[in-house]
PDB file of C-alpha atoms in Angstrom:
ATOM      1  CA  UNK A   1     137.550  74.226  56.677  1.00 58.00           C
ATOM      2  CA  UNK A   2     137.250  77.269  55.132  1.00 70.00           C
ATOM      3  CA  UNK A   3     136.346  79.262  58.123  1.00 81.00           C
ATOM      4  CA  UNK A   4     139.873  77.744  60.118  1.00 81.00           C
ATOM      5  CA  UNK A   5     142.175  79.079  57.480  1.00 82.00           C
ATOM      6  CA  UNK A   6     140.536  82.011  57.522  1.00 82.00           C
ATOM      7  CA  UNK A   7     140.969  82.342  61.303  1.00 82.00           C
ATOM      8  CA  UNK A   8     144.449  81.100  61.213  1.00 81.00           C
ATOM      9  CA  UNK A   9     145.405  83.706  58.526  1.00 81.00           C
ATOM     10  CA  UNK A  10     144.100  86.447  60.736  1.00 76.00           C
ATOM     11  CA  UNK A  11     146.246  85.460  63.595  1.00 73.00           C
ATOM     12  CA  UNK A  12     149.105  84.974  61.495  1.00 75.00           C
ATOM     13  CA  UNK A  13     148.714  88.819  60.351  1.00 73.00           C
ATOM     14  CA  UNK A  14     147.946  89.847  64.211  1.00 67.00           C
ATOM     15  CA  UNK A  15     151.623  88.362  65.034  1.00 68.00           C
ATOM     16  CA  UNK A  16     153.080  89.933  61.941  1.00 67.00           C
ATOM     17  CA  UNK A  17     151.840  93.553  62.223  1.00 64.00           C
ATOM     18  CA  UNK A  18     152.870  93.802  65.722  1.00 70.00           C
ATOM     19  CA  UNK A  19     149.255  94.709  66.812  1.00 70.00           C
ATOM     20  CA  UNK A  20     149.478  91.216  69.599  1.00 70.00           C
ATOM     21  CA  UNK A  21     152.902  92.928  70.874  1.00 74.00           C
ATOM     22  CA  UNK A  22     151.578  96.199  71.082  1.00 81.00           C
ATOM     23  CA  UNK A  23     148.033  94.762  72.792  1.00 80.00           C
ATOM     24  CA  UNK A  24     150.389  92.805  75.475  1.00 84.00           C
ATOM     25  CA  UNK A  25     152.454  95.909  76.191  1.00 89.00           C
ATOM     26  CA  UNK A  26     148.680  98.392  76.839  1.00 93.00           C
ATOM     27  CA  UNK A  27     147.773  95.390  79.125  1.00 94.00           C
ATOM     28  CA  UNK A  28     150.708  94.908  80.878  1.00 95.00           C
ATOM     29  CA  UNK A  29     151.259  99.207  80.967  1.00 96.00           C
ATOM     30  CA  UNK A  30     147.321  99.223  82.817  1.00 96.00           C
ATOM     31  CA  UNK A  31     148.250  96.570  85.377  1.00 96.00           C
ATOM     32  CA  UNK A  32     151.696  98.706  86.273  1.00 95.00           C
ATOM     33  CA  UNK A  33     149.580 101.892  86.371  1.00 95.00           C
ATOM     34  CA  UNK A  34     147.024 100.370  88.638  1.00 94.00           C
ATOM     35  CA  UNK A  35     149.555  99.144  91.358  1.00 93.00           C
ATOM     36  CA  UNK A  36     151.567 101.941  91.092  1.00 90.00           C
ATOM     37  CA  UNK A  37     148.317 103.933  91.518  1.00 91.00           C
ATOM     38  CA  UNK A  38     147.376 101.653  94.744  1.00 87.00           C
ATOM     39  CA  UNK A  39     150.718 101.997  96.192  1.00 85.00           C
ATOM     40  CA  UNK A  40     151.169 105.481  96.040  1.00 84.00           C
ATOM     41  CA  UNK A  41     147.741 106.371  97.385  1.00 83.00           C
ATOM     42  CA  UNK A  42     148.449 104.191 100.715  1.00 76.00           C
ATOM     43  CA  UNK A  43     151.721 106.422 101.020  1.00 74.00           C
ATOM     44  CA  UNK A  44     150.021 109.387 100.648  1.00 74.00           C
ATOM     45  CA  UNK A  45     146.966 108.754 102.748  1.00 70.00           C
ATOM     46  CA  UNK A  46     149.259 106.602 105.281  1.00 67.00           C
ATOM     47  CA  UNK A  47     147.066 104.214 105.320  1.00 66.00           C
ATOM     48  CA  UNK A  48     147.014 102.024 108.348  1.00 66.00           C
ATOM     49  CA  UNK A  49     147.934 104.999 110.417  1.00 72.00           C
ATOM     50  CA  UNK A  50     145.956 106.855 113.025  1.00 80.00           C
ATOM     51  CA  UNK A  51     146.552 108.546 116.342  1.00 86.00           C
ATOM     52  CA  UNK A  52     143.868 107.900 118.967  1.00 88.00           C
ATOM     53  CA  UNK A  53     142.018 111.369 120.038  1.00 91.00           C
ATOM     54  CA  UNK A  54     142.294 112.056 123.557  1.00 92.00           C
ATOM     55  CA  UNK A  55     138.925 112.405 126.214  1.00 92.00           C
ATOM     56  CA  UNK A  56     139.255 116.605 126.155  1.00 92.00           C
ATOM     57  CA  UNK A  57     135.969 117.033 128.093  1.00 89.00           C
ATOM     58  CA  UNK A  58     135.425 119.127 131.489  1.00 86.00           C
ATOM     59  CA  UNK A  59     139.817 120.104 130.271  1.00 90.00           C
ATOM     60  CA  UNK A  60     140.438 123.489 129.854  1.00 91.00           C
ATOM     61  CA  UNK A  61     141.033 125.095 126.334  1.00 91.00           C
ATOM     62  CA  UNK A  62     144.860 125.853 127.163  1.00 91.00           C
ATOM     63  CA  UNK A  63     145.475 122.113 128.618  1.00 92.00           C
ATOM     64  CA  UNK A  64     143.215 120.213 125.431  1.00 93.00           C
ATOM     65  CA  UNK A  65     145.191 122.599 122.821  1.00 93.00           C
ATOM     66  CA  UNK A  66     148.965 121.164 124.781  1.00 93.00           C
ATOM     67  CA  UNK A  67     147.711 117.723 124.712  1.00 93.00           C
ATOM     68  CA  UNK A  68     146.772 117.658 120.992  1.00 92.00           C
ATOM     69  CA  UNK A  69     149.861 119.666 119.752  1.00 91.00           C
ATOM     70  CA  UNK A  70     151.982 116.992 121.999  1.00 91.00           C
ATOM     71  CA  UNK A  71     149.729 114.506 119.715  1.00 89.00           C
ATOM     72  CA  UNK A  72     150.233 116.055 116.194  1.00 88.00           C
ATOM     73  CA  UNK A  73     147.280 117.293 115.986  1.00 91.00           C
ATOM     74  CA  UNK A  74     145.242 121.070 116.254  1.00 92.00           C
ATOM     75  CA  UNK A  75     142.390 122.332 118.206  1.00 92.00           C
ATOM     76  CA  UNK A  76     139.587 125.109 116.644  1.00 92.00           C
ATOM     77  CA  UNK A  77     136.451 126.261 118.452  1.00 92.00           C
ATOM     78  CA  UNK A  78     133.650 125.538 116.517  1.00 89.00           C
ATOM     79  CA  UNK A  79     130.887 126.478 119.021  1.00 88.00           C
ATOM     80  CA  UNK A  80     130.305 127.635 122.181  1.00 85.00           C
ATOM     81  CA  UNK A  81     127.514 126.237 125.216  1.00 83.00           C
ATOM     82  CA  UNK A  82     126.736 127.204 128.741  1.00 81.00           C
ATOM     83  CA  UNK A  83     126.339 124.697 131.989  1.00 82.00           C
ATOM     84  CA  UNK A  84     126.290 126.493 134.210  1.00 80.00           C
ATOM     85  CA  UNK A  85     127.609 123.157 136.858  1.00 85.00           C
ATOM     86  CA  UNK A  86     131.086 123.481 134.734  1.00 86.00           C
ATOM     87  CA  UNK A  87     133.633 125.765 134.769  1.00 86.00           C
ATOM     88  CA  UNK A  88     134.038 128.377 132.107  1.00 85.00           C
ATOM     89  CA  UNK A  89     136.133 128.210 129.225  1.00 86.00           C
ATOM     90  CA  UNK A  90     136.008 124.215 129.758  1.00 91.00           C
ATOM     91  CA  UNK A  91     135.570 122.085 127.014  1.00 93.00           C
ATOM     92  CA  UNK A  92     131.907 120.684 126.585  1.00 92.00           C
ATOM     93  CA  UNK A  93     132.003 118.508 123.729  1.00 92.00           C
ATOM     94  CA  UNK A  94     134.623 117.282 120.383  1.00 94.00           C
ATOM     95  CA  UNK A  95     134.344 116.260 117.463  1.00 92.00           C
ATOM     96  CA  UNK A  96     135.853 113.603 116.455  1.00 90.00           C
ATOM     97  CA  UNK A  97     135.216 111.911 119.573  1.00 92.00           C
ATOM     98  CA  UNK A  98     137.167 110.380 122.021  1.00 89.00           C
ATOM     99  CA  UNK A  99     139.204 106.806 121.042  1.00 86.00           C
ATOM    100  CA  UNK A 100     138.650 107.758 117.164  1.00 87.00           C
ATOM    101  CA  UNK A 101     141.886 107.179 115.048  1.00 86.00           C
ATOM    102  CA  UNK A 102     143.303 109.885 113.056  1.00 87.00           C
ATOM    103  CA  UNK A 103     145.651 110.892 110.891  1.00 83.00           C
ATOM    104  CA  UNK A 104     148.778 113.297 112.186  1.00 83.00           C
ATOM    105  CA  UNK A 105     147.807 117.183 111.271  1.00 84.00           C
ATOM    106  CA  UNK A 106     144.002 116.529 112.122  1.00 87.00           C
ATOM    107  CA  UNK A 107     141.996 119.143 113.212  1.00 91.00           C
ATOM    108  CA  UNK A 108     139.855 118.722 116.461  1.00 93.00           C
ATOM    109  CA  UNK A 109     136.263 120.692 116.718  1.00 94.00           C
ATOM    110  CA  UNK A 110     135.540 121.847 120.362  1.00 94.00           C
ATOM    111  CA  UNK A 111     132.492 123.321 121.535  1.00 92.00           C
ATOM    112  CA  UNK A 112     133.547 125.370 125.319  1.00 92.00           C
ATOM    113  CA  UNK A 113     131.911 126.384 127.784  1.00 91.00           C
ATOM    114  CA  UNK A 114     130.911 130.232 127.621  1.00 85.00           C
ATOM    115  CA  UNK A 115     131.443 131.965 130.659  1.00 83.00           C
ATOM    116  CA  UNK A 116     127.263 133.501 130.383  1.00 80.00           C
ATOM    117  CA  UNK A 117     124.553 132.115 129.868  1.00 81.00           C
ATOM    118  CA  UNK A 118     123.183 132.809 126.245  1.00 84.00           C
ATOM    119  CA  UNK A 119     120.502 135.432 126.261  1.00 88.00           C
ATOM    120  CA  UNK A 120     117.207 135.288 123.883  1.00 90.00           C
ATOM    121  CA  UNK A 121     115.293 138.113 122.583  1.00 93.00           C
ATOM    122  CA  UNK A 122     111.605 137.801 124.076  1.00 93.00           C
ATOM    123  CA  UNK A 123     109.398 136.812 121.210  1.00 93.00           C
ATOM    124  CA  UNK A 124     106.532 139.120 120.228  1.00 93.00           C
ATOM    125  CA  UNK A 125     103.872 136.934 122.472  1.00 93.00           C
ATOM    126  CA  UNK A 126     102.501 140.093 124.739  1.00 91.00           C
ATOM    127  CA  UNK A 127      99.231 141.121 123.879  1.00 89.00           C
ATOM    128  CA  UNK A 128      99.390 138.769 120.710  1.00 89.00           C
ATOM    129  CA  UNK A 129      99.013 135.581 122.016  1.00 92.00           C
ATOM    130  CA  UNK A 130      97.226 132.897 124.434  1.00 93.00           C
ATOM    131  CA  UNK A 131      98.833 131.208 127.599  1.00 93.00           C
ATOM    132  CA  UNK A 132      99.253 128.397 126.133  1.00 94.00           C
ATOM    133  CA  UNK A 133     101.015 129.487 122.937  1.00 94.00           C
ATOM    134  CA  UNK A 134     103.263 131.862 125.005  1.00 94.00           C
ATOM    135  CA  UNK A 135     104.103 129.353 127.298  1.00 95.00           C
ATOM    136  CA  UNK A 136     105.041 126.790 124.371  1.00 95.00           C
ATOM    137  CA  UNK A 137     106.940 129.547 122.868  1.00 94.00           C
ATOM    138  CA  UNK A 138     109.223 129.996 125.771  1.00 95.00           C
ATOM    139  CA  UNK A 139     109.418 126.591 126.904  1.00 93.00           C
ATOM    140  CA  UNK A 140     111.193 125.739 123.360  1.00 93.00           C
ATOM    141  CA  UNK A 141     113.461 128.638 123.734  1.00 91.00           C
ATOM    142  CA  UNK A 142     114.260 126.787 127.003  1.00 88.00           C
ATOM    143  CA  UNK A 143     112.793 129.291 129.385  1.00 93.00           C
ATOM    144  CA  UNK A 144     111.656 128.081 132.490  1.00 92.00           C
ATOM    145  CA  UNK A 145     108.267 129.971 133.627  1.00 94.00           C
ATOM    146  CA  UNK A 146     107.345 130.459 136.817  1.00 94.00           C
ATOM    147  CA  UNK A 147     103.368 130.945 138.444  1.00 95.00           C
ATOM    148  CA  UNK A 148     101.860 133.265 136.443  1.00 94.00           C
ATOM    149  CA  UNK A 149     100.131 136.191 137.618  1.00 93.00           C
ATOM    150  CA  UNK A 150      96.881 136.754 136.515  1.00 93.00           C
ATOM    151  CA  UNK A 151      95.997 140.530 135.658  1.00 93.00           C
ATOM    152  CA  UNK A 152      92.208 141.611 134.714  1.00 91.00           C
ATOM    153  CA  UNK A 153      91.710 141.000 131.169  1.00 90.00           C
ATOM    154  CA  UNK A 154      90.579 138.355 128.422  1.00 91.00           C
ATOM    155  CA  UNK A 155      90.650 135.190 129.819  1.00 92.00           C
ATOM    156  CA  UNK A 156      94.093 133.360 129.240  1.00 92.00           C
ATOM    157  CA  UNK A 157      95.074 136.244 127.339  1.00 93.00           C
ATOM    158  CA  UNK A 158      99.041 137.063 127.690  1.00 94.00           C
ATOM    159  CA  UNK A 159      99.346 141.202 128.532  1.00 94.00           C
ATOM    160  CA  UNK A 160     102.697 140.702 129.766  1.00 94.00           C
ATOM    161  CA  UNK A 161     106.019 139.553 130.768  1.00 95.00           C
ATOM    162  CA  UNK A 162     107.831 139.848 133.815  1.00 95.00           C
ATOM    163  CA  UNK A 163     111.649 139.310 135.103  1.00 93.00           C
ATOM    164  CA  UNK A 164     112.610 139.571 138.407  1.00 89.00           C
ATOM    165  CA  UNK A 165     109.742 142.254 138.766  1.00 89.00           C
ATOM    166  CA  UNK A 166     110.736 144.376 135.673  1.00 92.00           C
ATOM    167  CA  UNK A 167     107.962 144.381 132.794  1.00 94.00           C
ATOM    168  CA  UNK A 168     109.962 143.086 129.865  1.00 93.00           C
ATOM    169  CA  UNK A 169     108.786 144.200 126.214  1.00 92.00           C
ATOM    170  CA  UNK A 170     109.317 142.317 122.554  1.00 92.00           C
ATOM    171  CA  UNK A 171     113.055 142.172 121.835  1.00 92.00           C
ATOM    172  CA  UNK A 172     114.493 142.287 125.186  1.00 93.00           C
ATOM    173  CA  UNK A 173     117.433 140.052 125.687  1.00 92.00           C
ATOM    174  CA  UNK A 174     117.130 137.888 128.622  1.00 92.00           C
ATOM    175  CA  UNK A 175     119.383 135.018 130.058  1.00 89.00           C
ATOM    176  CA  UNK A 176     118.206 131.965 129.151  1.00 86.00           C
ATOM    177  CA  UNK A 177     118.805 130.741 132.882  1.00 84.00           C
ATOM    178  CA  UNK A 178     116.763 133.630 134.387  1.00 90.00           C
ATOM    179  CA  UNK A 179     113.297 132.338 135.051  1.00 94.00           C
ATOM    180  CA  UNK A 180     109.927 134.303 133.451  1.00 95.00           C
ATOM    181  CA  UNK A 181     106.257 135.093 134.569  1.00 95.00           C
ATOM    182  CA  UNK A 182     103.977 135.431 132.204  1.00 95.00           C
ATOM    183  CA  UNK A 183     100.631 138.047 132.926  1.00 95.00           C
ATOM    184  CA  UNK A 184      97.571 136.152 131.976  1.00 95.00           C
ATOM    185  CA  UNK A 185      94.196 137.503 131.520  1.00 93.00           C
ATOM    186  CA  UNK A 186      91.745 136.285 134.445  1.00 90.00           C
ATOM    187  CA  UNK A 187      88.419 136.605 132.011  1.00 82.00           C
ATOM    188  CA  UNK A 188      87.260 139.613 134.446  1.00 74.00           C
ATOM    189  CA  UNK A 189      86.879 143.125 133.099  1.00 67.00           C
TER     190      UNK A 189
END
């Protein structure tokens, strides 16, 4: 019995000194900040909204950048490629792609098509490596190799490099669409 009156007296000094009132009002201020929060983020974000980003492949850079300024939205080059079955200056890939929503203002990454092909230096594989290490080099540079042509020497040796019968050394820049012959070592002095 004790105990009750002891729990009824400390209510009864909650509701005098305010400290209920003041408890109700912190709850009731969190639960106003929290939607106002909520409700102002959507309007800010415009949430719910999104413009569908247009197909710009195999399009030009001048007719994509029209289309997405029509749209509300911006173009940038981010990168550059080569096919060599495309036109130049064409647009090769986008980011974001094609049919994604996004907001008005948003930024679309294009990687176009450069009028060259891009040219590799030739790595340092004459005289300082096999066939077979050579011809893995070059094949992950994306070099296609032609025959080779075998030269007295070690056997399967590499003592050279040739492009459309010019002797290329280490560092030379070729295109990467230009095919190679490597000089390989018959195993005959």
């Amino acid at each position: 019995r004790k105990t009750m009156e002891q729990v009824l007296e400390f209510f009864k000094k909650l509701i005098r000194n305010y400290v209920f009132l003041n408890v109700m009002a912190m709850i009731i201020l969190i639960v106003l900040i929290f939607v106002g929060v909520q409700y102002g983020l959507n309007s800010y974000t415009r949430h719910g909204e999104g413009i569908a980003v247009p197909d710009l492949q195999s399009m030009t850079y001048t007719q994509a950048k029209m289309l997405l300024e029509q749209k509300g939205m911006s173009i940038m080059v981010g990168d550059s490629g080569h096919n060599k079955k495309m036109p130049a200056d064409c647009i090769l890939a986008q980011i974001p792609k094609a049919g994604s929503h996004v907001k008005t203002g948003r930024i679309i990454y294009v990687t176009i098509n450069s009028p060259a092909s891009p040219e590799f230096p030739i790595p340092d594989i004459i005289d300082n490596s096999s066939s077979r290490e050579a011809t893995a080099k070059l094949t992950a540079m994306g070099f296609r190799l032609l025959e080779p042509e075998y030269v007295t020497g070690e056997k399967d040796w590499v003592y050279g490099v040739v492009s459309r019968g010019r002797k290329l050394s280490v560092g030379d820049r070729v295109p990467i669409d230009i095919p190679l012959r490597l000089q390989i070592g018959t195993g005959y002095e």
